[in-house]
PDB file of C-alpha atoms in Angstrom:
ATOM      1  CA  ASP A1236      74.632  92.058  78.897  1.00  0.00           C
ATOM      2  CA  GLY A1237      78.374  91.478  78.800  1.00  0.00           C
ATOM      3  CA  GLY A1238      80.257  91.929  82.021  1.00  0.00           C
ATOM      4  CA  ILE A1239      81.889  90.504  85.088  1.00  0.00           C
ATOM      5  CA  THR A1240      79.896  88.852  87.831  1.00  0.00           C
ATOM      6  CA  GLN A1241      81.302  88.476  91.303  1.00  0.00           C
ATOM      7  CA  SER A1242      79.609  86.493  94.030  1.00  0.00           C
ATOM      8  CA  PRO A1243      78.749  86.631  96.762  1.00  0.00           C
ATOM      9  CA  LYS A1244      78.450  90.343  97.456  1.00  0.00           C
ATOM     10  CA  TYR A1245      79.163  89.806 101.158  1.00  0.00           C
ATOM     11  CA  LEU A1246      81.062  86.913 102.696  1.00  0.00           C
ATOM     12  CA  PHE A1247      81.973  86.060 106.246  1.00  0.00           C
ATOM     13  CA  ARG A1248      84.864  83.840 107.208  1.00  0.00           C
ATOM     14  CA  LYS A1249      85.455  82.036 110.461  1.00  0.00           C
ATOM     15  CA  GLU A1250      88.912  81.568 111.899  1.00  0.00           C
ATOM     16  CA  GLY A1251      90.801  78.768 110.147  1.00  0.00           C
ATOM     17  CA  GLN A1252      88.341  78.559 107.299  1.00  0.00           C
ATOM     18  CA  ASN A1253      89.054  78.729 103.592  1.00  0.00           C
ATOM     19  CA  VAL A1254      86.562  80.674 101.501  1.00  0.00           C
ATOM     20  CA  THR A1255      86.231  81.000  97.735  1.00  0.00           C
ATOM     21  CA  LEU A1256      85.175  84.112  95.864  1.00  0.00           C
ATOM     22  CA  SER A1257      83.645  83.620  92.450  1.00  0.00           C
ATOM     23  CA  CYS A1258      84.413  85.659  89.343  1.00  0.00           C
ATOM     24  CA  GLU A1259      82.805  84.951  85.970  1.00  0.00           C
ATOM     25  CA  GLN A1260      83.069  86.992  82.770  1.00  0.00           C
ATOM     26  CA  ASN A1261      81.286  86.740  79.435  1.00  0.00           C
ATOM     27  CA  LEU A1262      83.409  89.328  77.646  1.00  0.00           C
ATOM     28  CA  ASN A1263      85.616  86.707  75.993  1.00  0.00           C
ATOM     29  CA  HIS A1264      88.643  88.306  77.625  1.00  0.00           C
ATOM     30  CA  ASP A1265      91.776  86.247  78.020  1.00  0.00           C
ATOM     31  CA  ALA A1266      93.241  88.186  80.951  1.00  0.00           C
ATOM     32  CA  MET A1267      91.736  88.219  84.428  1.00  0.00           C
ATOM     33  CA  TYR A1268      92.875  89.802  87.685  1.00  0.00           C
ATOM     34  CA  TRP A1269      92.159  89.822  91.387  1.00  0.00           C
ATOM     35  CA  TYR A1270      92.714  92.970  93.415  1.00  0.00           C
ATOM     36  CA  ARG A1271      92.302  93.701  97.071  1.00  0.00           C
ATOM     37  CA  GLN A1272      91.038  97.175  98.025  1.00  0.00           C
ATOM     38  CA  ASP A1273      91.760  98.540 101.491  1.00  0.00           C
ATOM     39  CA  PRO A1274      90.935 102.098 102.584  1.00  0.00           C
ATOM     40  CA  GLY A1275      93.865 104.417 101.887  1.00  0.00           C
ATOM     41  CA  GLN A1276      95.851 101.734 100.083  1.00  0.00           C
ATOM     42  CA  GLY A1277      94.094 101.613  96.766  1.00  0.00           C
ATOM     43  CA  LEU A1278      94.023  98.397  94.788  1.00  0.00           C
ATOM     44  CA  ARG A1279      96.735  95.822  95.306  1.00  0.00           C
ATOM     45  CA  LEU A1280      97.222  92.991  92.846  1.00  0.00           C
ATOM     46  CA  ILE A1281      96.809  89.486  94.277  1.00  0.00           C
ATOM     47  CA  TYR A1282      96.950  87.234  91.201  1.00  0.00           C
ATOM     48  CA  TYR A1283      96.547  87.606  87.481  1.00  0.00           C
ATOM     49  CA  SER A1284      96.081  85.261  84.572  1.00  0.00           C
ATOM     50  CA  GLN A1285      96.736  85.992  80.911  1.00  0.00           C
ATOM     51  CA  ILE A1286      95.493  82.672  79.528  1.00  0.00           C
ATOM     52  CA  VAL A1287      93.708  79.530  80.638  1.00  0.00           C
ATOM     53  CA  ASN A1288      95.730  77.216  82.884  1.00  0.00           C
ATOM     54  CA  ASP A1289      98.304  79.918  83.586  1.00  0.00           C
ATOM     55  CA  PHE A1290      98.467  82.502  86.350  1.00  0.00           C
ATOM     56  CA  GLN A1291     101.037  84.665  88.074  1.00  0.00           C
ATOM     57  CA  LYS A1292     101.428  85.996  91.594  1.00  0.00           C
ATOM     58  CA  GLY A1293     100.874  89.670  92.105  1.00  0.00           C
ATOM     59  CA  ASP A1294     102.244  91.827  94.880  1.00  0.00           C
ATOM     60  CA  ILE A1295     100.306  90.267  97.784  1.00  0.00           C
ATOM     61  CA  ALA A1296      99.692  86.633  96.825  1.00  0.00           C
ATOM     62  CA  GLU A1297     100.538  85.076 100.201  1.00  0.00           C
ATOM     63  CA  GLY A1298      97.503  83.419 101.775  1.00  0.00           C
ATOM     64  CA  TYR A1299      95.586  83.309  98.510  1.00  0.00           C
ATOM     65  CA  SER A1300      95.225  80.781  95.717  1.00  0.00           C
ATOM     66  CA  VAL A1301      93.557  80.824  92.295  1.00  0.00           C
ATOM     67  CA  SER A1302      92.727  78.535  89.416  1.00  0.00           C
ATOM     68  CA  ARG A1303      92.007  79.209  85.751  1.00  0.00           C
ATOM     69  CA  GLU A1304      90.495  76.077  84.297  1.00  0.00           C
ATOM     70  CA  LYS A1305      88.068  77.946  82.052  1.00  0.00           C
ATOM     71  CA  LYS A1306      88.432  81.200  80.178  1.00  0.00           C
ATOM     72  CA  GLU A1307      85.283  82.577  81.792  1.00  0.00           C
ATOM     73  CA  SER A1308      86.130  81.796  85.399  1.00  0.00           C
ATOM     74  CA  PHE A1309      88.872  82.889  87.810  1.00  0.00           C
ATOM     75  CA  PRO A1310      87.938  81.946  91.395  1.00  0.00           C
ATOM     76  CA  LEU A1311      89.980  83.226  94.327  1.00  0.00           C
ATOM     77  CA  THR A1312      90.408  81.204  97.510  1.00  0.00           C
ATOM     78  CA  VAL A1313      91.279  83.048 100.683  1.00  0.00           C
ATOM     79  CA  THR A1314      93.042  80.480 102.818  1.00  0.00           C
ATOM     80  CA  SER A1315      93.449  80.295 106.570  1.00  0.00           C
ATOM     81  CA  ALA A1316      97.044  81.428 106.023  1.00  0.00           C
ATOM     82  CA  GLN A1317      95.774  84.916 105.164  1.00  0.00           C
ATOM     83  CA  LYS A1318      95.799  86.532 108.587  1.00  0.00           C
ATOM     84  CA  ASN A1319      94.122  89.792 107.632  1.00  0.00           C
ATOM     85  CA  PRO A1320      91.518  88.877 105.039  1.00  0.00           C
ATOM     86  CA  THR A1321      88.962  91.590 105.782  1.00  0.00           C
ATOM     87  CA  ALA A1322      88.855  93.705 102.621  1.00  0.00           C
ATOM     88  CA  PHE A1323      86.941  94.466  99.459  1.00  0.00           C
ATOM     89  CA  TYR A1324      87.949  92.131  96.627  1.00  0.00           C
ATOM     90  CA  LEU A1325      87.663  93.170  93.001  1.00  0.00           C
ATOM     91  CA  CYS A1326      87.908  90.973  89.938  1.00  0.00           C
ATOM     92  CA  ALA A1327      88.752  92.447  86.553  1.00  0.00           C
ATOM     93  CA  SER A1328      89.351  91.336  83.001  1.00  0.00           C
ATOM     94  CA  SER A1329      90.952  92.768  79.885  1.00  0.00           C
ATOM     95  CA  THR A1330      92.409  91.900  76.534  1.00  0.00           C
ATOM     96  CA  PRO A1331      95.981  90.713  77.094  1.00  0.00           C
ATOM     97  CA  TYR A1332      99.344  92.081  76.056  1.00  0.00           C
ATOM     98  CA  ASN A1333      98.014  95.585  75.440  1.00  0.00           C
ATOM     99  CA  ASN A1334      95.768  96.328  78.374  1.00  0.00           C
ATOM    100  CA  GLU A1335      93.484  98.875  76.853  1.00  0.00           C
ATOM    101  CA  LYS A1336      90.890  98.833  79.562  1.00  0.00           C
ATOM    102  CA  LEU A1337      90.126  96.859  82.660  1.00  0.00           C
ATOM    103  CA  PHE A1338      86.536  95.867  83.230  1.00  0.00           C
ATOM    104  CA  PHE A1339      85.671  95.440  86.884  1.00  0.00           C
ATOM    105  CA  GLY A1340      83.087  93.447  88.741  1.00  0.00           C
ATOM    106  CA  SER A1341      81.014  94.870  91.573  1.00  0.00           C
ATOM    107  CA  GLY A1342      83.231  93.327  94.244  1.00  0.00           C
ATOM    108  CA  THR A1343      82.947  91.061  97.268  1.00  0.00           C
ATOM    109  CA  GLN A1344      83.273  92.370 100.808  1.00  0.00           C
ATOM    110  CA  LEU A1345      84.924  89.731 102.977  1.00  0.00           C
ATOM    111  CA  SER A1346      84.780  90.016 106.739  1.00  0.00           C
ATOM    112  CA  VAL A1347      86.084  87.823 109.526  1.00  0.00           C
ATOM    113  CA  LEU A1348      83.691  86.628 112.226  1.00  0.00           C
TER     114      LEU A1348
ATOM    115  CA  ALA B 321     109.575  97.130  92.202  1.00  0.00           C
ATOM    116  CA  GLN B 322     107.232  99.230  90.154  1.00  0.00           C
ATOM    117  CA  SER B 323     104.944 101.564  92.078  1.00  0.00           C
ATOM    118  CA  VAL B 324     102.439 104.352  91.621  1.00  0.00           C
ATOM    119  CA  SER B 325     102.012 107.247  94.011  1.00  0.00           C
ATOM    120  CA  GLN B 326      99.246 109.812  94.203  1.00  0.00           C
ATOM    121  CA  HIS B 327      99.916 113.148  95.810  1.00  0.00           C
ATOM    122  CA  ASN B 328      96.697 113.645  97.750  1.00  0.00           C
ATOM    123  CA  HIS B 329      94.694 111.237  99.855  1.00  0.00           C
ATOM    124  CA  HIS B 330      91.607 113.425 100.115  1.00  0.00           C
ATOM    125  CA  VAL B 331      90.703 116.597  98.229  1.00  0.00           C
ATOM    126  CA  ILE B 332      87.761 118.863  99.010  1.00  0.00           C
ATOM    127  CA  LEU B 333      86.669 121.456  96.440  1.00  0.00           C
ATOM    128  CA  SER B 334      83.743 123.755  95.872  1.00  0.00           C
ATOM    129  CA  GLU B 335      81.770 123.449  92.649  1.00  0.00           C
ATOM    130  CA  ALA B 336      83.370 125.271  89.698  1.00  0.00           C
ATOM    131  CA  ALA B 337      86.825 125.062  91.233  1.00  0.00           C
ATOM    132  CA  SER B 338      89.641 123.644  89.121  1.00  0.00           C
ATOM    133  CA  LEU B 339      91.035 120.218  89.864  1.00  0.00           C
ATOM    134  CA  GLU B 340      94.480 118.731  89.520  1.00  0.00           C
ATOM    135  CA  LEU B 341      95.314 115.319  90.970  1.00  0.00           C
ATOM    136  CA  GLY B 342      98.946 114.290  90.915  1.00  0.00           C
ATOM    137  CA  CYS B 343     100.249 110.868  89.909  1.00  0.00           C
ATOM    138  CA  ASN B 344     103.825 109.625  89.648  1.00  0.00           C
ATOM    139  CA  TYR B 345     105.105 106.187  88.777  1.00  0.00           C
ATOM    140  CA  SER B 346     108.425 104.453  89.156  1.00  0.00           C
ATOM    141  CA  TYR B 347     109.362 102.358  86.150  1.00  0.00           C
ATOM    142  CA  GLY B 348     111.950 103.088  83.530  1.00  0.00           C
ATOM    143  CA  GLY B 349     110.468 101.113  80.665  1.00  0.00           C
ATOM    144  CA  THR B 350     107.486 101.510  78.399  1.00  0.00           C
ATOM    145  CA  VAL B 351     104.216 102.076  80.195  1.00  0.00           C
ATOM    146  CA  ASN B 352     100.568 102.618  79.466  1.00  0.00           C
ATOM    147  CA  LEU B 353      98.872 105.054  81.820  1.00  0.00           C
ATOM    148  CA  PHE B 354      95.312 105.202  83.079  1.00  0.00           C
ATOM    149  CA  TRP B 355      92.978 107.054  85.360  1.00  0.00           C
ATOM    150  CA  TYR B 356      90.058 105.103  86.778  1.00  0.00           C
ATOM    151  CA  VAL B 357      87.146 106.502  88.752  1.00  0.00           C
ATOM    152  CA  GLN B 358      84.878 104.875  91.310  1.00  0.00           C
ATOM    153  CA  TYR B 359      81.653 106.786  91.924  1.00  0.00           C
ATOM    154  CA  PRO B 360      79.826 105.950  95.153  1.00  0.00           C
ATOM    155  CA  GLY B 361      78.144 102.588  94.819  1.00  0.00           C
ATOM    156  CA  GLN B 362      79.369 101.996  91.278  1.00  0.00           C
ATOM    157  CA  HIS B 363      81.990  99.846  89.565  1.00  0.00           C
ATOM    158  CA  LEU B 364      85.444 101.153  88.871  1.00  0.00           C
ATOM    159  CA  GLN B 365      85.475 102.546  85.349  1.00  0.00           C
ATOM    160  CA  LEU B 366      88.033 103.953  82.970  1.00  0.00           C
ATOM    161  CA  LEU B 367      88.248 107.747  82.837  1.00  0.00           C
ATOM    162  CA  LEU B 368      91.046 108.087  80.295  1.00  0.00           C
ATOM    163  CA  LYS B 369      94.187 106.384  79.054  1.00  0.00           C
ATOM    164  CA  TYR B 370      97.517 107.157  77.415  1.00  0.00           C
ATOM    165  CA  PHE B 371      99.353 104.696  75.194  1.00  0.00           C
ATOM    166  CA  SER B 372     101.411 106.848  72.840  1.00  0.00           C
ATOM    167  CA  GLY B 373     101.281 110.020  70.758  1.00  0.00           C
ATOM    168  CA  ASP B 374      99.946 113.327  72.061  1.00  0.00           C
ATOM    169  CA  PRO B 375     100.843 113.449  75.775  1.00  0.00           C
ATOM    170  CA  LEU B 376      97.685 115.433  76.528  1.00  0.00           C
ATOM    171  CA  VAL B 377      94.765 113.044  76.541  1.00  0.00           C
ATOM    172  CA  LYS B 378      91.105 113.781  76.984  1.00  0.00           C
ATOM    173  CA  GLY B 379      88.650 111.518  78.701  1.00  0.00           C
ATOM    174  CA  ILE B 380      85.016 111.424  79.633  1.00  0.00           C
ATOM    175  CA  LYS B 381      83.154 114.142  81.529  1.00  0.00           C
ATOM    176  CA  GLY B 382      85.639 116.904  80.692  1.00  0.00           C
ATOM    177  CA  PHE B 383      88.668 115.311  82.317  1.00  0.00           C
ATOM    178  CA  GLU B 384      92.117 115.432  80.777  1.00  0.00           C
ATOM    179  CA  ALA B 385      95.579 114.231  81.772  1.00  0.00           C
ATOM    180  CA  GLU B 386      99.087 115.111  80.725  1.00  0.00           C
ATOM    181  CA  PHE B 387     101.921 112.625  80.469  1.00  0.00           C
ATOM    182  CA  ILE B 388     105.302 114.152  81.275  1.00  0.00           C
ATOM    183  CA  LYS B 389     107.849 111.438  80.612  1.00  0.00           C
ATOM    184  CA  SER B 390     110.785 113.287  82.172  1.00  0.00           C
ATOM    185  CA  LYS B 391     108.868 113.616  85.429  1.00  0.00           C
ATOM    186  CA  PHE B 392     107.282 110.148  85.349  1.00  0.00           C
ATOM    187  CA  SER B 393     103.988 111.910  85.926  1.00  0.00           C
ATOM    188  CA  PHE B 394     100.428 111.627  84.636  1.00  0.00           C
ATOM    189  CA  ASN B 395      98.374 114.314  86.377  1.00  0.00           C
ATOM    190  CA  LEU B 396      94.607 114.504  86.030  1.00  0.00           C
ATOM    191  CA  ARG B 397      92.892 117.843  85.487  1.00  0.00           C
ATOM    192  CA  LYS B 398      89.445 119.329  85.122  1.00  0.00           C
ATOM    193  CA  PRO B 399      88.860 123.075  84.738  1.00  0.00           C
ATOM    194  CA  SER B 400      85.564 123.195  86.636  1.00  0.00           C
ATOM    195  CA  VAL B 401      84.343 120.393  88.883  1.00  0.00           C
ATOM    196  CA  GLN B 402      80.752 119.499  89.598  1.00  0.00           C
ATOM    197  CA  TRP B 403      79.138 117.881  92.604  1.00  0.00           C
ATOM    198  CA  SER B 404      78.717 114.720  90.494  1.00  0.00           C
ATOM    199  CA  ASP B 405      82.508 114.404  90.258  1.00  0.00           C
ATOM    200  CA  THR B 406      82.597 113.322  93.887  1.00  0.00           C
ATOM    201  CA  ALA B 407      84.341 109.953  93.680  1.00  0.00           C
ATOM    202  CA  GLU B 408      87.564 108.087  94.285  1.00  0.00           C
ATOM    203  CA  TYR B 409      90.178 108.458  91.564  1.00  0.00           C
ATOM    204  CA  PHE B 410      92.900 105.920  90.885  1.00  0.00           C
ATOM    205  CA  CYS B 411      95.956 106.350  88.735  1.00  0.00           C
ATOM    206  CA  ALA B 412      97.227 103.113  87.174  1.00  0.00           C
ATOM    207  CA  VAL B 413     100.194 101.977  85.157  1.00  0.00           C
ATOM    208  CA  SER B 414     100.458  98.994  82.848  1.00  0.00           C
ATOM    209  CA  VAL B 415     103.997  97.701  82.897  1.00  0.00           C
ATOM    210  CA  LYS B 416     105.322  95.803  79.920  1.00  0.00           C
ATOM    211  CA  THR B 417     107.321  92.853  81.154  1.00  0.00           C
ATOM    212  CA  SER B 418     106.829  89.250  80.077  1.00  0.00           C
ATOM    213  CA  TYR B 419     103.259  89.842  81.188  1.00  0.00           C
ATOM    214  CA  ASP B 420     101.292  93.040  81.231  1.00  0.00           C
ATOM    215  CA  LYS B 421     100.665  93.925  84.837  1.00  0.00           C
ATOM    216  CA  VAL B 422      98.415  96.781  85.906  1.00  0.00           C
ATOM    217  CA  ILE B 423      99.492  98.547  89.085  1.00  0.00           C
ATOM    218  CA  PHE B 424      97.228 101.009  90.866  1.00  0.00           C
ATOM    219  CA  GLY B 425      98.015 103.966  93.041  1.00  0.00           C
ATOM    220  CA  PRO B 426      96.463 104.345  96.505  1.00  0.00           C
ATOM    221  CA  GLY B 427      93.649 106.551  95.244  1.00  0.00           C
ATOM    222  CA  THR B 428      92.477 110.100  95.890  1.00  0.00           C
ATOM    223  CA  SER B 429      89.069 110.734  97.362  1.00  0.00           C
ATOM    224  CA  LEU B 430      87.481 113.857  95.865  1.00  0.00           C
ATOM    225  CA  SER B 431      84.590 115.563  97.599  1.00  0.00           C
ATOM    226  CA  VAL B 432      82.888 118.413  95.749  1.00  0.00           C
ATOM    227  CA  ILE B 433      80.776 120.740  97.854  1.00  0.00           C
ATOM    228  CA  PRO B 434      77.736 122.305  96.134  1.00  0.00           C
TER     229      PRO B 434
END
């Protein structure tokens, strides 16, 4: 089945630790996105990438980093610089330049120990 | 900066009541408009979209939305809600700059009481 796979489903981070959230898609989409979902704040864009080896900061990129070495993969690293990382993280993909529809993964819940 | 606002944080309705969820965006250029829905325990999924043409668009499950350009609005409507419509609803805007960027509103939680 085509879709977006996010792993792990739950992740715990210790103080000062970097953690990486995985996002893989087999939809052959060029564009991929990372959103953070907090209660009452909706989805906020962290990073997005329209093509391989290129990505752009979204509205809340501080404390996060990404890479896009392969079309299928867009991992997100939550660094120790992100002081409030507890949130639900959603990865999405779409066809670029005329976003007809975003396809979402099932999300990763990150919590701080 | 571009933004999307939704009028209600939480709406509670009885079954068969009519629904209207407000959405406004701030961007003066060309936009594509979307409503997404997140049912409990499920992925976010597209409910309906507007790109151009008839400003009244119809989506899945009897939902429709009207784009009013002069008001920068894209309100979601359904004449008669069902218990299964209980979900979180997000309005979103795709902004055409050098990159297409999709911006979401804060969401409206809808609870339908049987």
